[in-house]
Amino acid sequence: MKKVLLISQRYSIFTEPITRAFQQLGCEVQFADYLGTTLLMTNTLPQRVFDKLPSVIREPLHRRELRKVDRHILDVARRFQPDLVFVSKGKTLGLDMLDELRQRSVVVNWYPETMDHLQRMLRIAPHYSHFFNFDPLVVSTLADSGYQHAHYLPFCADIAKDMAFPDTNYEYPISFIGSYDRVRYADREHILACVKDLGLHVWGNKAWKDTSLYDVYHGYPSSSEMASIYARSKVVISMHVSDVLGTGVNVRPFEITGAGGFLLNRDDKKEIFNLFREGEEFIPFHDKHDIREKVAHYLAHDEERMRIARAGFERTRASHTYLDRMSEVLRITGLSI
């Protein structure tokens, strides 16, 4: 039995499905939290108090906490003796600690960030045996820099291979789940406003309250609520960050199709066309004029919409699960069971 040390955040959406996938592949999994001390954990009272301290006090304490986590991870690795150390982001991990881990195990990172985090990735990637990212541009840029162990690994859905297409009653004509920011996501308001009168519902951060869509905003959903919203929506719109270089798609298309939702995805991240078949498993849209036409069409054609939603679900179940992605990691690292 292969041993996997998973280094992630306890409350990350990736931690549980990655653990489960490795276990289904016959691996023993040990977990370590890279924000595993009181002062590093986000959204806690001690952490909020800590952030208000003067920098002359806060910064040395922060470095001390990071070193404490590094020592703990090394202690866990010495006891557990993993064949594979799998890091999910792990942006605070010490590079010296990673080098020490790499002396006895294969150490990989599946880094879920875009090209605007490139400088950090260029700095940390050489300290990993393999570095995975969801954007082919990140992978090729790392390769061009001289790092030869970067690999394309798209996001995926947390669904089982035997899951059936959900049989649900539709509650929402159109849904969108995502953040709003007046600078970075300004186009989201303009695009979604074009279909507001067709039955739009929006979930995300509170900044939506200060937009023209305030009256169709429902708050911030949990992960389980998101899947239910997608399943109960006739049309689900997905838009990535448009002003960041790259062609890779975020996790939303997989979550939507994995929940049985009909995916209407903006066409600016071209990798979507390699992951799903256009017109059969998802529908792309280009701009605010295109989206209105397509939303109206698919709201009026139930059978065609349902056929595409089912095909998208079947594609994700067949090819885009955590089991598929972790199998690929084991294959690339030479640790397949």
Coordinates of C-alpha atoms in Angstrom, one line a residue:
M1 CA 0.0 0.0 0.0
K2 CA 1.4 3.4 -1.0
K3 CA 1.4 6.1 1.6
V4 CA 0.4 9.7 0.8
L5 CA 1.0 12.6 3.1
L6 CA -1.6 15.3 2.1
I7 CA -0.6 18.8 3.0
S8 CA -3.5 21.2 2.6
Q9 CA -5.9 23.3 4.7
R10 CA -8.4 21.5 6.9
Y11 CA -11.4 23.5 5.5
S12 CA -10.3 23.6 1.9
I13 CA -12.8 22.3 -0.6
F14 CA -10.0 20.2 -2.1
T15 CA -8.9 18.3 1.1
E16 CA -11.8 15.8 1.6
P17 CA -12.2 14.8 -2.1
I18 CA -8.4 14.4 -2.6
T19 CA -8.2 12.3 0.5
R20 CA -11.1 10.1 -0.6
A21 CA -9.7 9.6 -4.1
F22 CA -6.3 8.5 -2.9
Q23 CA -8.0 6.1 -0.5
Q24 CA -10.2 4.7 -3.3
L25 CA -6.9 4.1 -5.2
G26 CA -5.7 2.0 -2.4
C27 CA -3.4 4.5 -0.6
E28 CA -3.1 5.2 3.1
V29 CA -3.5 8.9 3.6
Q30 CA -2.1 11.1 6.5
F31 CA -3.2 14.8 6.7
A32 CA -1.2 17.8 7.8
D33 CA -2.5 21.4 7.8
Y34 CA -0.1 24.0 6.5
L35 CA -2.1 26.6 8.5
G36 CA -2.2 24.4 11.5
T37 CA -1.5 26.8 14.3
T38 CA -4.0 29.1 16.0
L39 CA -2.4 32.3 14.7
L40 CA -2.3 31.1 11.1
M41 CA -5.8 29.8 10.8
T42 CA -8.0 32.2 8.9
N43 CA -11.3 33.7 10.1
T44 CA -10.6 33.0 13.8
L45 CA -10.6 35.5 16.7
P46 CA -6.9 34.9 17.6
Q47 CA -5.9 35.4 13.9
R48 CA -8.0 38.6 13.7
V49 CA -6.4 40.0 16.9
F50 CA -3.0 38.9 15.6
D51 CA -3.4 40.8 12.3
K52 CA -4.0 44.1 14.3
L53 CA -0.7 43.9 16.1
P54 CA 2.1 46.3 15.0
S55 CA 4.3 44.8 12.3
V56 CA 7.4 44.8 14.5
I57 CA 5.6 42.3 16.8
R58 CA 3.4 40.5 14.2
E59 CA 6.1 39.6 11.6
P60 CA 8.5 37.7 14.0
L61 CA 5.6 35.9 15.5
H62 CA 4.4 35.0 12.1
R63 CA 7.8 33.6 11.1
R64 CA 7.9 31.6 14.3
E65 CA 4.4 30.1 13.6
L66 CA 5.5 29.1 10.1
R67 CA 8.6 27.4 11.3
K68 CA 6.5 25.6 13.9
V69 CA 4.3 24.2 11.1
D70 CA 7.3 23.2 9.0
R71 CA 8.8 21.3 12.0
H72 CA 5.5 19.5 12.6
I73 CA 5.2 18.4 9.0
L74 CA 8.8 17.1 9.0
D75 CA 7.9 15.1 12.2
V76 CA 4.8 13.7 10.6
A77 CA 6.8 12.7 7.5
R78 CA 9.5 11.0 9.6
R79 CA 7.0 8.9 11.4
F80 CA 4.7 8.2 8.5
Q81 CA 7.4 7.6 5.8
P82 CA 5.2 8.6 2.8
D83 CA 5.9 7.5 -0.7
L84 CA 4.2 10.7 -2.0
V85 CA 3.9 14.1 -0.3
F86 CA 0.9 15.8 -2.1
V87 CA 0.6 19.6 -1.4
S88 CA -2.5 21.5 -2.3
K89 CA -1.2 25.1 -2.7
G90 CA 0.8 25.3 0.6
K91 CA 1.9 28.8 -0.2
T92 CA 3.4 29.3 3.3
L93 CA 5.6 26.2 3.4
G94 CA 9.3 26.7 3.9
L95 CA 11.5 25.9 0.9
D96 CA 14.2 24.3 3.0
M97 CA 11.6 22.0 4.5
L98 CA 10.4 21.0 1.1
D99 CA 13.9 20.2 0.0
E100 CA 14.3 18.0 3.1
L101 CA 11.1 16.2 2.3
R102 CA 12.2 15.7 -1.2
Q103 CA 15.3 13.8 -0.1
R104 CA 13.1 10.9 1.1
S105 CA 9.8 11.2 -0.9
V106 CA 8.3 12.3 -4.1
V107 CA 6.9 15.8 -3.4
V108 CA 4.3 17.4 -5.6
N109 CA 2.1 20.5 -5.6
W110 CA -1.3 20.9 -7.3
Y111 CA -1.3 24.7 -7.3
P112 CA -4.7 26.2 -7.9
E113 CA -3.7 29.7 -9.0
T114 CA -3.5 31.7 -12.3
M115 CA -0.8 33.5 -14.2
D116 CA -1.0 36.6 -11.9
H117 CA 0.7 34.3 -9.3
L118 CA 3.5 33.3 -11.7
Q119 CA 6.4 34.8 -9.8
R120 CA 5.6 32.8 -6.7
M121 CA 5.2 29.7 -8.8
L122 CA 8.5 30.3 -10.5
R123 CA 10.1 30.6 -7.1
I124 CA 8.6 27.5 -5.5
A125 CA 8.3 25.0 -8.4
P126 CA 12.0 24.0 -8.4
H127 CA 11.6 22.7 -4.8
Y128 CA 9.0 20.1 -5.9
S129 CA 9.6 16.8 -7.7
H130 CA 6.5 17.7 -9.9
F131 CA 4.3 20.8 -10.1
F132 CA 0.7 20.6 -11.4
N133 CA -1.4 23.5 -12.6
F134 CA -4.8 23.8 -14.3
D135 CA -3.6 26.3 -16.9
P136 CA -1.5 25.1 -19.9
L137 CA 0.1 28.6 -20.1
V138 CA 1.4 28.3 -16.6
V139 CA 2.8 24.9 -17.4
S140 CA 4.5 26.1 -20.6
T141 CA 5.9 29.2 -18.9
L142 CA 7.5 27.1 -16.2
A143 CA 9.0 24.8 -18.8
D144 CA 10.4 27.8 -20.7
S145 CA 12.0 28.9 -17.5
G146 CA 13.9 25.7 -17.3
Y147 CA 11.8 23.7 -14.9
Q148 CA 11.1 20.3 -16.6
H149 CA 8.5 18.8 -14.2
A150 CA 5.5 21.0 -14.7
H151 CA 2.3 19.2 -15.8
Y152 CA -1.2 20.2 -16.8
L153 CA -3.9 18.9 -14.4
P154 CA -7.3 20.5 -14.8
F155 CA -9.8 20.9 -11.9
C156 CA -12.6 18.4 -11.5
A157 CA -15.8 17.5 -9.8
D158 CA -16.4 15.8 -6.4
I159 CA -18.7 13.1 -7.7
A160 CA -18.6 9.3 -7.6
K161 CA -18.2 7.2 -10.8
D162 CA -21.5 5.5 -10.0
M163 CA -23.5 8.6 -9.3
A164 CA -26.7 8.9 -11.3
F165 CA -27.9 12.0 -13.1
P166 CA -29.9 14.0 -10.5
D167 CA -33.7 14.0 -10.9
T168 CA -34.7 17.4 -9.4
N169 CA -37.4 20.0 -9.7
Y170 CA -36.3 23.2 -11.2
E171 CA -36.6 26.3 -9.0
Y172 CA -34.4 28.8 -10.7
P173 CA -34.5 29.7 -14.4
I174 CA -30.9 31.2 -14.4
S175 CA -28.2 31.0 -11.8
F176 CA -24.8 32.5 -11.3
I177 CA -22.5 31.8 -8.3
G178 CA -19.3 34.0 -8.1
S179 CA -17.7 37.0 -6.5
Y180 CA -18.2 40.6 -7.6
D181 CA -15.6 43.4 -7.4
R182 CA -16.2 46.8 -9.0
V183 CA -12.7 46.7 -10.6
R184 CA -11.8 43.1 -11.2
Y185 CA -15.3 41.7 -12.0
A186 CA -17.1 44.7 -13.4
D187 CA -18.0 42.9 -16.5
R188 CA -20.0 40.3 -14.6
E189 CA -22.7 42.8 -13.6
H190 CA -23.0 44.2 -17.1
I191 CA -23.3 40.7 -18.7
L192 CA -25.7 39.3 -16.1
A193 CA -27.9 42.4 -16.2
C194 CA -28.7 41.4 -19.8
V195 CA -30.6 38.3 -18.6
K196 CA -32.0 39.6 -15.3
D197 CA -35.5 39.9 -16.6
L198 CA -35.4 36.3 -17.8
G199 CA -35.2 34.9 -14.3
L200 CA -31.7 35.5 -13.0
H201 CA -30.6 34.5 -9.5
V202 CA -27.1 35.4 -8.1
W203 CA -25.1 34.1 -5.1
G204 CA -21.7 35.3 -4.0
N205 CA -20.0 37.9 -1.8
K206 CA -21.8 40.9 -0.3
A207 CA -20.5 43.3 -2.9
W208 CA -23.4 42.2 -5.1
K209 CA -25.7 44.2 -2.8
D210 CA -24.3 47.4 -4.2
T211 CA -25.0 46.5 -7.9
S212 CA -28.1 46.6 -10.1
L213 CA -28.6 43.0 -9.3
Y214 CA -29.1 43.5 -5.5
D215 CA -32.7 42.4 -5.7
V216 CA -31.8 38.9 -7.2
Y217 CA -28.9 38.3 -4.8
H218 CA -29.2 35.5 -2.2
G219 CA -26.0 35.5 -0.2
Y220 CA -23.0 33.3 -0.1
P221 CA -23.8 29.5 -0.4
S222 CA -22.0 26.6 1.2
S223 CA -20.4 24.0 -1.0
S224 CA -23.3 21.6 -0.5
E225 CA -25.8 24.4 -1.3
M226 CA -23.9 25.2 -4.5
A227 CA -24.5 21.7 -5.9
S228 CA -28.2 21.9 -5.0
I229 CA -28.5 25.3 -6.7
Y230 CA -26.9 24.0 -9.9
A231 CA -29.1 21.0 -9.9
R232 CA -32.2 23.1 -9.5
S233 CA -31.3 25.7 -12.2
K234 CA -32.4 25.4 -15.8
V235 CA -29.3 27.4 -17.0
V236 CA -26.1 28.0 -15.0
I237 CA -23.7 30.7 -16.2
S238 CA -20.0 30.4 -15.6
M239 CA -17.5 33.3 -16.1
H240 CA -13.8 33.2 -15.2
V241 CA -11.5 36.2 -14.4
S242 CA -11.2 37.7 -17.9
D243 CA -8.3 40.1 -17.3
V244 CA -5.8 37.4 -16.3
L245 CA -3.6 35.8 -19.0
G246 CA -4.1 32.1 -19.6
T247 CA -6.4 29.5 -21.2
G248 CA -7.2 27.2 -18.2
V249 CA -10.7 27.1 -16.7
N250 CA -11.6 27.3 -13.0
V251 CA -13.5 24.7 -11.0
R252 CA -17.0 26.0 -11.8
P253 CA -17.6 24.1 -15.1
F254 CA -16.8 20.8 -13.3
E255 CA -19.0 21.6 -10.3
I256 CA -21.9 22.7 -12.5
T257 CA -21.8 19.7 -14.8
G258 CA -21.1 17.3 -11.9
A259 CA -24.3 18.5 -10.3
G260 CA -26.3 17.9 -13.5
G261 CA -26.5 21.6 -14.4
F262 CA -26.7 23.0 -17.9
L263 CA -23.4 24.8 -18.4
L264 CA -23.4 28.2 -20.3
N265 CA -19.7 29.1 -20.2
R266 CA -18.0 32.3 -21.4
D267 CA -15.6 31.5 -24.3
D268 CA -12.6 33.5 -23.3
K269 CA -10.7 30.5 -21.6
K270 CA -10.1 28.2 -24.5
E271 CA -9.3 25.1 -22.6
I272 CA -13.0 24.6 -22.0
F273 CA -13.3 23.4 -25.6
N274 CA -10.8 20.6 -24.9
L275 CA -12.6 19.5 -21.8
F276 CA -16.2 19.5 -23.0
R277 CA -17.7 19.2 -26.5
E278 CA -19.2 22.5 -27.7
G279 CA -22.9 22.2 -28.5
E280 CA -23.1 18.7 -27.0
E281 CA -21.9 18.9 -23.4
F282 CA -21.9 22.7 -22.9
I283 CA -22.8 25.9 -24.7
P284 CA -20.3 28.8 -25.0
F285 CA -21.2 32.5 -25.0
H286 CA -19.1 35.5 -26.1
D287 CA -20.7 38.7 -24.9
K288 CA -23.8 40.3 -23.4
H289 CA -25.7 40.1 -26.7
D290 CA -24.8 36.5 -27.3
I291 CA -25.7 35.4 -23.7
R292 CA -29.2 36.8 -23.9
E293 CA -29.9 35.1 -27.2
K294 CA -28.7 31.7 -25.9
V295 CA -30.3 31.9 -22.5
A296 CA -33.7 32.7 -24.1
H297 CA -33.3 29.8 -26.6
Y298 CA -32.4 27.2 -24.0
L299 CA -35.1 28.3 -21.6
A300 CA -37.6 27.8 -24.4
H301 CA -36.2 24.3 -25.5
D302 CA -36.4 22.0 -22.5
E303 CA -35.5 18.8 -24.3
E304 CA -32.4 20.2 -26.0
R305 CA -31.2 21.8 -22.8
M306 CA -31.7 18.6 -20.8
R307 CA -29.9 16.5 -23.4
I308 CA -26.8 18.8 -23.1
A309 CA -27.0 18.9 -19.3
R310 CA -27.0 15.1 -19.2
A311 CA -24.2 14.8 -21.7
G312 CA -22.1 17.3 -19.7
F313 CA -22.8 15.3 -16.5
E314 CA -21.7 12.1 -18.2
R315 CA -18.5 13.7 -19.5
T316 CA -17.6 14.9 -16.0
R317 CA -18.4 11.6 -14.4
A318 CA -16.4 9.7 -17.0
S319 CA -13.3 12.0 -17.2
H320 CA -13.3 14.8 -14.7
T321 CA -13.4 13.4 -11.2
Y322 CA -10.9 13.5 -8.3
L323 CA -10.3 9.8 -8.9
D324 CA -9.3 10.6 -12.5
R325 CA -7.0 13.4 -11.4
M326 CA -5.3 11.5 -8.5
S327 CA -4.8 8.5 -10.8
E328 CA -3.0 10.8 -13.2
V329 CA -0.8 12.1 -10.4
L330 CA 0.2 8.6 -9.4
R331 CA 0.9 7.7 -13.1
I332 CA 3.1 10.7 -13.7
T333 CA 5.1 10.2 -10.5
G334 CA 5.6 6.5 -11.2
L335 CA 3.6 5.5 -8.1
S336 CA 0.6 3.8 -9.7
I337 CA -0.6 0.8 -7.8

